[in-house]
C-alpha cells in the first residue's frame, strides 16, 4: 500500500525524509556500531544528540538564553500538573483562559493545587472563538496566566499574545510549536507534546524562564519538579532517548526548509487555500470565527451528520485519511501540520470539489 | 562500522531482527500507509498493536487475570513516586529493603509521602549481597514491602522472593524482566523500565493487582494515579505509541525463542560461563556473594584501577563496548540482557583470557 495523506490531529504525519533517515540508521548510527535506541544515555554519542537537539530547538524557536529547555516525559497532561505544582509559588492563585478541552483539563488539574479562576471562556459558544482579554482581566496577584495557543479539537488559535504584564504567561503549544514565529520572551513557560510537529509521542519539550524554577513544594514527586531535570540537563534519569534523536532529525528538517519563518509561510498558504475553498463552497462551512482560525487544524462541516460520515469514508478511499472530527464534536477536521505536504492540501481541496458536485 | 557487542547497563542491545523489522516498517506499517509513529493512538491499527503487546506480555510473564497491565511513562523514577503515592493507603507505613542505589532512591522518594522503614540493607558491605529477610522482619501494619529484584550497579539479584505474608510486595524488575520465570501472584505490583529487556527508554510496564488500585490521595497528579490509566487501558492520554509497538516486536521475539523459560536457560548458561571464567582467573574477581549473583549484570575487577581502565579500553577496540562499571563504583560490568547473543559472552571470555595472559 502507498503512503497516504494523514490528516490525523496527532500523532500525525512525519516528514518522509526523516522517517527514511531514521530507518537507514536503525541498526547502526554513524560510527557507533549500534542503534541510537541501544546507546547509553551517558555515552558521548547520545550526549551529542541531545545537545544538538537542544541547540537546534533554541535556534528554531529563538529561545532566549535565560530559559531552560527540557526534554521530559508524560505528555501535555503531566505538564498540566507540573505547571500548577511549580508555578503556584506565592499567592497560589492562577488565572486560566478556557478555549477548549485541553485548557479546561489543565484548569481542572490545577484546581487540585491552588485557587484557580477562569478569566474567560468560549465554552458557551462551543469554543468557536478566542476571547479577547486585557491586562485588567487578570488578578493582580495571580502567580501565572494559562492559555492553550492552538486548539486542535475546535480549530482555533490565538491571533495575539495576551498582555499579562508582569504575570508569567504559560502556553500549551503542543499543536502549533515550530509552525509560526513567536516572541518567546513574552512567555514564562511554553510546552509542547512532540506528537504533532516534533516527533514520537512520549516526549514533551518545555522552555521555562529560569527564575520560575525552584518553587515546587517539598513533597513534590521528584520528576514533577522542573528543578530536577533543569539541574541535570534532562538527564536526571534515562530520558526517552530515541524520541529525542527523532526530534533532532525533525529539527534538522525544519532548518533545512528555511526554519520556522519558512514553515509559517507555507502553513499560512496551505491554510489559506483550504479555508478559501471552504468559504467558497456551498456545501462545506467552517464554524470558526475568521480571525481565530487555526493554521494547523481546519475544522469544517456540511451540517448533515450522515453526509459528513460519507465524506470521511470516501476521502479515506482516495488516500486522504483521518479526516473525521474529534469524537466529541463530529464533522471534519484536517490537521495540516508542518509535515503535511502542500500537495496533500491540494488533493484534499480537489476531492472536496468533486464531492460537492456529486452530492448537490 | 560493524555492529558491536554492547555490554551497556541500559539502554542496551536490542535483538537485531527486531531492529531490522522496525526499520523495514518505518515508513509504512502493513496496510496502514503510514509509520506506526504517525498513527493516531485511537486508530484501529494502533489499538491492535497495544492489545497485542499486552496479551504477549501477559502470556510471557504469566500475569494473573486479577492484575492490570499498564504502559506508562516517566521511567522507574516515576514509579518510585507512584508506588508510594498509591500504595501508602492505610497505615501510611512501608518497609524497604535497600540493596543498591535504585532501592535507596525509591526509599528516599517514598519518605516524602509516609513513614518509611529500612528493614534491611547491604549498604555497609557495598551492596555485595542480598540480605535474608523473614516475615517477622516487617511491620505488621506496613502497607507494602519494597524490593529491587536485580541491582544493575552491584551485580546482585534476589535468589528468593521474600515472604511478606499478606503485605503486598512491590518489586522493581527493570533489569530482570523477561529474563527468568517468576510467580507474579507473589507480588502486589511489579514494574520495569523498558530500556533493558523490553524496548526504547521512555516506556515503563507495570503489573498491579487490581485491589491495590484506587487509593491515591485526592490531590494526586492525574497521571500519577494508577486508576487513571487502569480505567482507560493506558489510553487516558497519548501513550508512547512507537515504544509500545517496539516492545510488542520484542515480546514476539522472546516468544519466538521459546518464551521466558527458554530465555532463562540461555541467561543461566551465559552467566554461568562468564562467572566461571572470572572465578577461574587469577587476574579477575567478582566481589559479589555467589548465591546472589545477577544473571543480567556481571561485575568484576582486577583490583587495580589503571588495569581496569586498560581492560575497558582494549575491549572497546575489540568490539566489546561499554564494559566500564557504573561511574560510582568503577571496575568492570558486563550487562548481558536477553538480546546479548551467547557469542558475545564467548568473545568476552576469550578476550579476558587473552588480556590476562598479556598482563600477568
XYZ file of C-alpha atoms in Angstrom:
720
model
C 0.000 0.000 0.000
C 1.197 3.513 -0.835
C 1.710 6.112 1.838
C -1.446 8.115 2.475
C -2.068 11.761 3.307
C -2.707 11.559 7.023
C -4.822 14.393 8.439
C -4.795 12.984 11.986
C -4.722 15.522 14.825
C -1.791 13.718 16.419
C 0.172 11.550 16.367
C 0.267 12.573 12.716
C 2.432 12.795 9.614
C 6.184 12.979 9.976
C 8.436 14.155 7.134
C 9.123 11.171 4.866
C 12.807 12.114 4.572
C 13.105 11.958 8.364
C 11.425 8.557 8.581
C 13.720 7.268 5.845
C 16.813 8.593 7.594
C 15.738 7.037 10.899
C 15.125 3.719 9.139
C 18.555 3.821 7.488
C 20.227 4.401 10.870
C 18.085 1.973 12.864
C 20.621 -0.827 13.227
C 23.750 1.312 13.169
C 24.151 5.024 13.841
C 27.194 6.661 12.269
C 30.343 5.102 13.686
C 28.617 3.880 16.864
C 28.130 0.274 15.838
C 24.662 0.331 17.385
C 21.199 1.858 17.121
C 20.514 5.127 18.936
C 17.952 3.066 20.847
C 20.766 0.882 22.226
C 23.022 3.725 23.359
C 23.651 4.531 26.975
C 22.168 7.937 27.734
C 25.540 8.706 29.357
C 27.507 7.945 26.162
C 29.357 10.550 24.116
C 27.259 9.745 21.058
C 23.989 10.371 22.843
C 25.342 13.420 24.619
C 25.975 14.980 21.223
C 22.487 14.044 20.036
C 20.672 15.663 22.962
C 22.904 18.756 22.912
C 22.375 19.152 19.166
C 18.628 18.706 19.629
C 18.537 21.432 22.256
C 20.704 23.821 20.211
C 18.520 23.330 17.143
C 15.297 23.843 19.093
C 16.703 27.015 20.651
C 17.734 28.317 17.251
C 14.464 27.446 15.518
C 12.203 28.858 18.241
C 14.570 31.690 19.142
C 14.584 30.718 22.830
C 16.261 33.401 24.989
C 19.360 32.454 26.985
C 17.629 32.829 30.336
C 15.267 29.939 29.534
C 15.989 26.286 30.214
C 14.957 23.795 27.531
C 13.889 20.436 28.974
C 13.092 17.128 27.298
C 10.526 15.432 29.524
C 8.004 12.598 29.567
C 4.324 12.265 30.391
C 2.818 14.395 27.638
C 0.912 17.637 27.940
C -1.205 16.060 30.673
C 1.782 15.819 33.012
C 2.516 19.462 32.221
C -0.987 20.338 33.429
C 0.123 19.041 36.844
C 3.680 20.365 36.740
C 2.727 23.900 35.791
C 0.431 24.153 38.805
C 2.755 22.337 41.232
C 5.739 24.510 40.320
C 4.301 27.887 39.418
C 1.704 28.323 42.191
C 4.529 29.716 44.254
C 3.304 32.840 46.083
C -0.418 33.611 46.221
C -1.311 30.106 44.999
C -3.683 31.796 42.556
C -3.685 31.305 38.797
C -5.922 32.586 36.015
C -6.946 30.378 33.097
C -8.470 31.203 29.734
C -10.523 28.220 28.628
C -10.666 27.861 24.844
C -11.204 24.126 24.540
C -10.994 20.736 26.183
C -7.249 20.827 26.780
C -7.281 24.216 28.503
C -10.240 23.003 30.552
C -8.448 19.837 31.608
C -5.372 21.869 32.540
C -7.572 24.172 34.625
C -9.305 21.279 36.383
C -5.968 19.668 37.213
C -4.604 22.947 38.605
C -7.591 23.191 40.970
C -6.043 20.358 42.980
C -3.212 22.653 43.930
C -4.480 26.223 44.230
C -7.083 28.929 43.760
C -7.898 28.837 40.070
C -10.053 31.401 38.283
C -11.471 31.072 34.786
C -10.963 34.592 33.489
C -12.623 33.967 30.135
C -14.092 31.036 28.280
C -15.689 30.448 24.903
C -17.335 27.216 26.064
C -20.929 28.520 25.753
C -20.238 29.093 22.031
C -18.697 25.632 21.561
C -15.233 27.187 21.609
C -15.648 28.711 18.147
C -13.634 31.808 19.013
C -10.765 33.071 21.165
C -11.865 35.518 23.897
C -10.204 38.914 23.907
C -8.601 39.565 27.265
C -6.868 42.619 28.631
C -4.308 43.173 31.362
C -7.041 44.278 33.807
C -8.890 40.990 33.474
C -6.258 39.140 35.482
C -5.932 39.099 39.250
C -3.042 41.344 40.240
C -1.515 38.718 42.493
C -2.013 35.755 40.158
C 1.070 33.519 40.068
C 0.574 32.865 36.365
C -1.883 33.054 33.479
C -2.521 29.924 31.411
C -3.552 29.601 27.772
C -3.683 26.904 25.092
C -2.310 28.644 21.977
C -3.892 26.351 19.399
C -6.984 24.265 19.976
C -6.821 21.088 17.929
C -10.405 19.980 18.526
C -12.127 23.271 17.716
C -9.739 24.617 15.109
C -8.847 27.909 16.775
C -5.633 29.661 17.661
C -4.765 32.866 19.476
C -4.236 35.594 16.888
C -2.478 37.604 19.601
C -0.402 37.031 22.735
C -2.373 38.162 25.811
C -0.785 41.022 27.728
C -0.325 39.779 31.276
C 2.076 42.478 32.430
C 4.484 41.034 34.980
C 2.461 37.863 35.491
C 4.186 34.906 33.799
C 2.216 33.621 30.818
C 2.141 29.844 30.379
C 1.230 28.429 26.979
C 0.435 24.947 25.776
C 1.948 24.980 22.269
C 1.550 21.258 21.618
C -0.197 21.699 18.308
C 1.474 24.833 16.957
C 5.099 24.562 18.065
C 7.501 25.218 15.160
C 4.573 26.247 12.944
C 4.891 30.017 13.268
C 7.214 32.533 14.847
C 6.614 33.707 18.407
C 8.387 36.118 20.725
C 9.187 33.590 23.455
C 10.281 36.338 25.851
C 6.587 37.138 26.294
C 6.052 33.753 27.955
C 7.208 32.406 31.302
C 6.849 28.826 30.173
C 5.849 27.042 26.985
C 5.457 23.330 26.473
C 4.666 21.037 23.572
C 3.885 17.356 23.341
C 6.023 16.043 20.496
C 3.448 14.093 18.546
C 2.314 16.838 16.161
C 5.228 18.924 14.918
C 8.230 17.408 16.712
C 8.375 13.623 16.777
C 7.168 10.489 18.523
C 4.533 10.591 21.269
C 6.093 10.230 24.720
C 8.320 13.282 24.554
C 7.377 16.766 25.697
C 9.581 19.801 25.201
C 9.495 22.606 27.777
C 11.088 26.059 27.720
C 10.943 27.706 31.139
C 12.322 31.063 32.287
C 14.990 30.293 34.853
C 13.564 32.491 37.611
C 10.445 30.301 37.666
C 12.384 27.161 38.599
C 12.764 26.005 42.195
C 9.372 26.597 43.781
C 7.878 23.106 43.878
C 6.672 22.016 47.312
C 8.918 19.723 49.356
C 6.726 16.677 48.822
C 6.577 17.155 45.049
C 7.255 13.886 43.174
C 10.880 14.198 42.114
C 10.301 14.225 38.361
C 7.399 16.694 38.601
C 9.770 19.353 39.922
C 11.242 21.302 36.965
C 14.372 21.825 39.045
C 15.228 18.107 38.970
C 15.733 17.965 35.225
C 16.848 21.600 34.839
C 19.851 20.903 37.064
C 20.744 17.750 35.146
C 20.131 18.947 31.582
C 17.234 16.458 31.237
C 19.475 13.539 32.246
C 18.431 13.020 35.883
C 17.121 9.630 34.821
C 17.082 7.839 31.472
C 15.316 10.164 29.025
C 13.294 8.927 26.022
C 16.498 8.712 24.003
C 15.121 7.523 20.676
C 12.377 10.152 20.693
C 14.941 12.887 21.354
C 17.037 11.603 18.462
C 13.981 11.623 16.201
C 13.104 15.145 17.334
C 16.618 16.213 16.397
C 16.081 14.835 12.893
C 12.833 16.808 12.626
C 14.533 19.982 13.855
C 17.219 19.491 11.189
C 14.500 19.028 8.599
C 12.728 22.244 9.658
C 16.028 24.114 9.493
C 16.806 22.696 6.053
C 13.468 24.021 4.806
C 14.305 27.541 5.942
C 13.361 27.412 9.622
C 10.153 28.424 11.341
C 9.770 31.570 9.227
C 9.604 29.452 6.083
C 7.317 26.928 7.795
C 4.970 29.747 8.743
C 4.794 30.978 5.153
C 3.988 27.505 3.874
C 1.493 26.894 6.692
C -0.271 30.200 6.010
C -0.506 29.340 2.317
C -1.785 25.819 2.994
C -4.382 27.032 5.496
C -5.485 29.995 3.377
C -6.246 27.886 0.339
C -8.160 25.336 2.384
C -10.246 27.943 4.253
C -10.809 29.691 0.942
C -12.156 26.511 -0.617
C -14.476 26.004 2.364
C -15.729 29.587 2.362
C -16.412 29.480 -1.391
C -18.183 26.142 -1.150
C -21.952 25.869 -0.910
C -21.708 22.514 0.856
C -18.984 22.984 3.467
C -18.685 25.600 6.130
C -16.210 26.407 8.844
C -17.860 27.279 12.181
C -14.809 29.125 13.496
C -14.556 32.908 13.848
C -12.421 34.017 10.896
C -9.633 35.823 12.704
C -9.200 32.983 15.226
C -8.859 30.168 12.714
C -6.056 27.710 13.319
C -3.232 27.249 10.827
C -2.873 23.645 11.963
C -6.354 22.203 12.411
C -9.010 23.138 9.898
C -12.496 22.241 11.088
C -15.463 22.088 8.701
C -18.933 20.551 8.428
C -21.709 20.029 5.899
C -24.397 20.401 8.540
C -25.556 16.848 7.834
C -24.011 14.132 10.008
C -24.620 11.359 7.509
C -23.035 13.387 4.722
C -20.050 14.190 6.940
C -19.526 10.477 7.527
C -19.830 9.762 3.809
C -17.216 12.433 3.114
C -14.777 10.988 5.634
C -15.262 7.449 4.287
C -14.881 8.393 0.618
C -11.879 10.592 1.347
C -10.241 7.625 3.020
C -10.765 5.553 -0.120
C -8.989 8.335 -2.021
C -5.942 8.134 0.289
C -6.885 11.152 2.407
C -7.242 9.626 5.853
C -8.263 10.599 9.387
C -10.486 13.489 8.312
C -13.144 12.808 10.953
C -13.630 15.483 13.606
C -12.853 14.768 17.254
C -15.198 12.146 18.673
C -16.828 14.768 20.891
C -17.738 17.191 18.075
C -18.064 15.194 14.851
C -17.843 16.826 11.418
C -14.486 17.034 9.691
C -11.048 18.150 10.734
C -7.999 18.406 8.508
C -4.848 18.645 10.589
C -2.174 20.125 8.368
C 0.969 20.209 10.461
C 4.420 21.084 9.135
C 4.907 17.607 7.683
C 1.714 17.684 5.594
C 2.903 18.470 2.079
C 1.121 21.265 0.225
C 0.225 18.627 -2.351
C -1.862 16.873 0.329
C -3.887 20.030 0.876
C -4.331 20.485 -2.888
C -5.600 16.923 -3.195
C -8.000 17.462 -0.326
C -9.389 20.601 -1.962
C -9.803 18.803 -5.278
C -11.558 15.962 -3.500
C -13.896 18.382 -1.699
C -14.854 19.982 -5.011
C -15.548 16.607 -6.563
C -17.557 15.511 -3.519
C -19.602 18.705 -3.589
C -20.511 18.201 -7.254
C -21.528 14.619 -6.609
C -23.604 15.487 -3.553
C -25.546 18.596 -4.531
C 31.413 0.221 11.082
C 30.174 -3.217 12.099
C 27.722 -3.669 14.917
C 29.474 -4.120 18.241
C 28.711 -6.262 21.285
C 27.226 -3.692 23.610
C 27.504 -4.532 27.314
C 25.828 -1.278 28.437
C 23.627 -1.488 31.556
C 20.790 0.226 29.713
C 19.719 1.397 27.273
C 21.434 -1.620 25.799
C 21.376 -4.158 22.984
C 18.129 -4.901 21.200
C 17.639 -8.014 19.084
C 18.988 -7.280 15.599
C 15.990 -8.977 13.956
C 13.681 -6.605 15.829
C 15.653 -3.519 14.808
C 15.593 -4.711 11.203
C 11.860 -5.321 11.280
C 11.228 -1.885 12.789
C 13.420 -0.300 10.115
C 11.564 -2.134 7.337
C 8.218 -0.862 8.659
C 9.364 2.668 9.493
C 7.727 4.465 6.571
C 4.780 2.125 6.110
C 3.272 -0.378 8.547
C 1.355 -3.249 6.962
C -1.627 -1.865 5.060
C -1.739 1.361 7.066
C 0.016 3.593 4.549
C 1.932 5.249 7.385
C 4.518 4.675 10.099
C 3.350 3.450 13.493
C 4.791 6.737 14.733
C 2.242 8.625 12.617
C -0.811 6.659 13.751
C -3.495 8.126 15.923
C -3.457 6.335 19.267
C -7.240 5.994 18.775
C -6.877 4.199 15.421
C -7.787 0.571 14.823
C -4.239 -0.234 13.774
C -2.749 1.088 16.978
C -5.469 -0.444 19.098
C -4.441 -3.842 17.795
C -0.769 -3.100 18.478
C -1.295 -2.151 22.126
C -3.726 -5.013 22.756
C -1.302 -7.494 21.179
C 1.548 -6.064 23.244
C -0.438 -6.502 26.442
C -1.551 -10.041 25.566
C 2.013 -11.075 24.753
C 3.391 -9.573 27.939
C 0.717 -11.329 29.989
C 1.489 -14.621 28.290
C 5.273 -14.311 28.611
C 5.270 -13.225 32.256
C 2.257 -15.346 33.176
C 0.395 -12.351 34.650
C -2.717 -13.438 36.579
C -6.129 -12.174 35.412
C -6.658 -10.029 38.504
C -3.698 -7.825 37.589
C -3.853 -4.790 35.321
C -1.004 -4.305 32.859
C -0.215 -0.643 32.210
C 2.070 1.035 29.680
C 3.266 4.240 31.324
C 5.877 6.975 31.023
C 8.447 8.531 33.316
C 10.727 5.559 33.906
C 11.371 3.699 37.121
C 11.906 7.019 38.863
C 8.266 7.978 38.385
C 7.322 4.564 39.760
C 9.278 5.396 42.922
C 6.781 8.235 43.431
C 3.679 6.396 42.208
C 4.216 3.329 44.368
C 4.340 5.487 47.488
C 1.518 7.845 46.457
C -0.845 4.989 45.624
C 0.062 2.178 47.989
C 0.521 4.106 51.248
C -3.191 3.692 51.717
C -3.904 2.695 55.339
C -1.150 2.992 57.950
C 0.997 5.112 55.598
C 3.900 2.857 56.572
C 6.093 0.944 54.165
C 9.147 -1.253 54.619
C 12.073 -1.133 52.195
C 14.993 -3.485 51.644
C 17.888 -1.447 50.332
C 20.178 -3.457 48.052
C 21.591 -0.686 45.895
C 21.251 2.852 44.627
C 17.895 2.334 42.961
C 16.229 0.824 46.005
C 17.728 3.641 48.068
C 16.387 6.302 45.720
C 12.968 4.658 45.799
C 13.081 4.658 49.608
C 14.125 8.308 49.771
C 11.328 9.317 47.411
C 8.750 7.382 49.454
C 9.780 9.283 52.589
C 8.045 12.336 51.116
C 4.742 10.547 51.489
C 4.819 8.309 54.546
C 6.582 6.514 57.396
C 9.306 4.506 55.694
C 11.469 1.938 57.455
C 14.623 0.358 56.084
C 14.160 -3.223 57.215
C 17.479 -4.442 55.852
C 20.331 -3.027 53.841
C 23.627 -4.294 52.470
C 24.979 -0.760 52.055
C 27.771 -1.165 54.675
C 29.145 -4.023 52.545
C 28.938 -2.012 49.324
C 25.792 -3.921 48.372
C 27.712 -7.117 47.573
C 24.941 -9.374 48.845
C 21.171 -9.644 49.246
C 20.019 -9.606 52.879
C 17.933 -12.545 54.048
C 14.648 -11.335 55.452
C 11.829 -13.194 57.131
C 8.140 -12.496 57.573
C 8.741 -11.253 61.147
C 11.130 -8.547 59.965
C 8.300 -6.495 58.500
C 5.963 -4.220 60.432
C 2.610 -5.952 60.758
C 0.704 -2.915 59.574
C 3.034 -1.987 56.721
C 1.094 -1.013 53.594
C 3.691 -2.665 51.385
C 7.221 -4.034 51.240
C 9.557 -2.788 48.509
C 12.479 -4.540 46.831
C 14.644 -4.098 43.738
C 14.900 -7.636 42.289
C 18.085 -7.117 40.312
C 20.701 -4.496 41.073
C 22.403 -3.372 37.884
C 25.183 -1.383 39.534
C 26.306 -4.013 42.061
C 25.529 -7.151 40.082
C 23.180 -8.819 42.544
C 19.732 -10.330 42.313
C 17.343 -11.830 44.827
C 17.764 -15.603 44.742
C 14.404 -15.866 46.542
C 11.128 -13.971 46.803
C 10.762 -12.511 50.315
C 7.796 -13.854 52.269
C 5.724 -10.843 53.241
C 2.576 -12.709 54.228
C -0.465 -10.572 53.438
C 1.570 -7.426 52.915
C 1.772 -6.592 49.194
C 5.278 -6.991 47.824
C 6.395 -4.367 45.295
C 9.328 -5.175 43.015
C 11.381 -3.086 40.646
C 12.101 -5.583 37.844
C 13.593 -3.065 35.413
C 16.742 -5.043 34.795
C 15.466 -8.600 35.015
C 12.007 -8.518 33.458
C 11.548 -11.315 30.890
C 14.896 -12.814 31.897
C 13.661 -15.562 34.209
C 10.373 -17.026 35.363
C 8.620 -15.610 38.433
C 5.393 -16.401 40.227
C 3.782 -12.988 39.785
C 0.966 -13.849 42.205
C 3.523 -13.383 44.997
C 3.761 -9.674 44.141
C 1.278 -6.864 44.577
C 2.962 -4.751 41.934
C 5.913 -5.124 39.615
C 7.311 -2.526 37.263
C 10.050 -2.384 34.659
C 11.598 0.445 32.700
C 11.756 -0.748 29.111
C 15.338 0.096 28.247
C 16.969 -3.195 29.204
C 14.853 -6.184 28.164
C 11.775 -4.584 26.585
C 12.442 -1.712 24.224
C 13.128 2.014 23.951
C 13.693 4.181 27.024
C 10.619 6.231 27.896
C 8.250 3.319 28.431
C 7.634 1.578 31.740
C 5.469 -1.514 32.089
C 3.506 -2.056 35.297
C 1.507 -5.061 36.501
C -0.617 -4.187 39.526
C -3.084 -6.333 41.465
C -6.500 -4.770 40.957
C -7.352 -4.436 44.645
C -4.407 -2.065 45.068
C -5.804 0.473 42.602
C -7.853 3.456 43.701
C -6.151 4.723 46.842
C -4.240 7.747 45.581
C -4.934 10.956 47.516
C -7.367 13.463 46.017
C -4.664 15.932 45.073
C -2.550 13.285 43.310
C -1.347 14.480 39.889
C -3.740 12.808 37.463
C -1.197 10.612 35.690
C 0.465 9.523 38.936
C -2.762 7.782 39.994
C -2.714 4.175 38.712
C -6.505 4.369 38.462
C -6.336 6.971 35.674
C -4.623 4.674 33.187
C -6.107 1.437 34.573
C -9.598 2.673 33.744
C -8.566 3.703 30.237
C -6.344 0.750 29.303
C -3.296 3.061 29.200
C -5.032 5.413 26.740
C -6.100 8.250 29.054
C -3.728 10.467 27.105
C -1.440 9.783 24.146
C 0.825 6.906 25.149
C 4.385 6.447 23.825
C 2.978 4.680 20.774
C 6.185 3.859 18.929
C 7.814 2.461 22.079
C 4.800 0.224 22.707
C 4.998 -1.031 19.114
C 8.701 -1.756 19.549
C 8.020 -3.559 22.842
C 5.477 -5.707 21.002
C 8.163 -6.682 18.481
C 10.490 -7.634 21.351
C 7.744 -9.671 23.046
C 7.169 -11.508 19.743
C 10.901 -12.148 19.527
C 11.038 -13.566 23.073
C 8.070 -15.784 22.288
C 9.665 -16.991 19.058
C 12.749 -18.023 21.026
C 10.690 -20.199 23.364
C 9.429 -17.648 25.871
C 10.848 -16.670 29.249
C 11.630 -20.266 30.210
C 13.971 -20.558 27.222
C 15.402 -17.078 27.909
C 16.159 -18.128 31.478
C 18.021 -21.236 30.297
C 20.120 -19.193 27.898
C 20.702 -16.476 30.503
C 21.783 -19.007 33.124
C 24.196 -20.563 30.655
C 25.616 -17.194 29.586
C 26.052 -16.016 33.172
C 27.474 -19.333 34.414
C 30.216 -19.433 31.820
C 31.180 -15.820 32.484
C 31.261 -16.208 36.290
C 33.154 -19.442 35.806
C 35.795 -17.689 33.730
C 36.110 -14.972 36.385
C 36.333 -17.427 39.266
C 38.992 -19.472 37.468
C 41.009 -16.417 36.547
C 43.970 -15.237 38.619
C 43.522 -11.663 37.413
C 39.785 -11.004 37.663
C 37.490 -11.447 40.599
C 33.795 -10.928 41.243
C 33.103 -9.192 44.577
C 29.516 -10.458 44.751
C 28.293 -13.170 47.127
C 27.985 -16.281 44.964
C 24.346 -17.162 45.537
C 23.221 -13.559 44.965
C 24.966 -13.017 41.644
C 22.909 -11.380 38.919
C 22.119 -13.168 35.672
C 21.993 -9.836 33.892
C 24.843 -7.696 35.202
C 28.174 -9.373 35.834
C 30.502 -7.202 37.903
C 34.244 -7.893 38.106
C 37.518 -6.145 38.937
C 41.261 -6.684 38.743
C 41.861 -4.755 41.947
C 43.977 -2.235 40.018
C 42.118 0.812 38.716
C 44.604 1.515 35.949
C 44.444 -2.068 34.734
C 40.627 -1.979 34.819
C 40.692 1.090 32.582
C 43.138 -0.585 30.235
C 40.849 -3.604 30.013
C 37.802 -1.479 29.186
C 39.721 0.480 26.538
C 41.236 -2.557 24.833
C 37.936 -4.440 24.917
C 36.343 -1.500 23.131
C 38.970 -1.743 20.395
C 37.986 -5.400 20.035
C 34.316 -4.513 19.514
C 33.237 -5.308 23.096
C 31.930 -1.960 24.298
C 30.591 -0.316 27.447
C 32.327 -2.684 29.844
C 33.163 0.013 32.397
C 31.476 -0.287 35.793
C 28.989 2.316 36.977
C 30.675 5.695 37.475
C 30.166 5.407 41.241
C 31.912 2.035 41.644
C 34.429 1.655 38.798
C 35.802 -1.734 37.736
C 34.006 -3.671 35.030
C 30.419 -4.641 34.380
C 29.148 -6.844 31.594
C 25.414 -6.441 31.166
C 24.185 -9.496 29.326
C 20.480 -8.960 28.815
C 18.250 -11.181 26.688
C 19.424 -9.538 23.467
C 23.133 -10.183 24.113
C 23.959 -13.202 21.951
C 25.794 -16.073 23.617
C 28.511 -15.442 21.044
C 29.091 -12.027 22.629
C 29.739 -13.649 26.004
C 32.075 -16.192 24.409
C 34.039 -13.400 22.760
C 34.257 -11.514 26.026
C 35.604 -14.609 27.815
C 38.169 -15.184 25.062
C 39.201 -11.549 25.307
C 39.548 -11.779 29.099
C 41.824 -14.821 28.745
C 43.965 -13.040 26.196
C 44.143 -9.920 28.351
C 45.119 -11.949 31.402
C 47.990 -13.616 29.542
C 49.229 -10.262 28.282
C 49.014 -8.589 31.682
C 50.413 -11.131 34.131
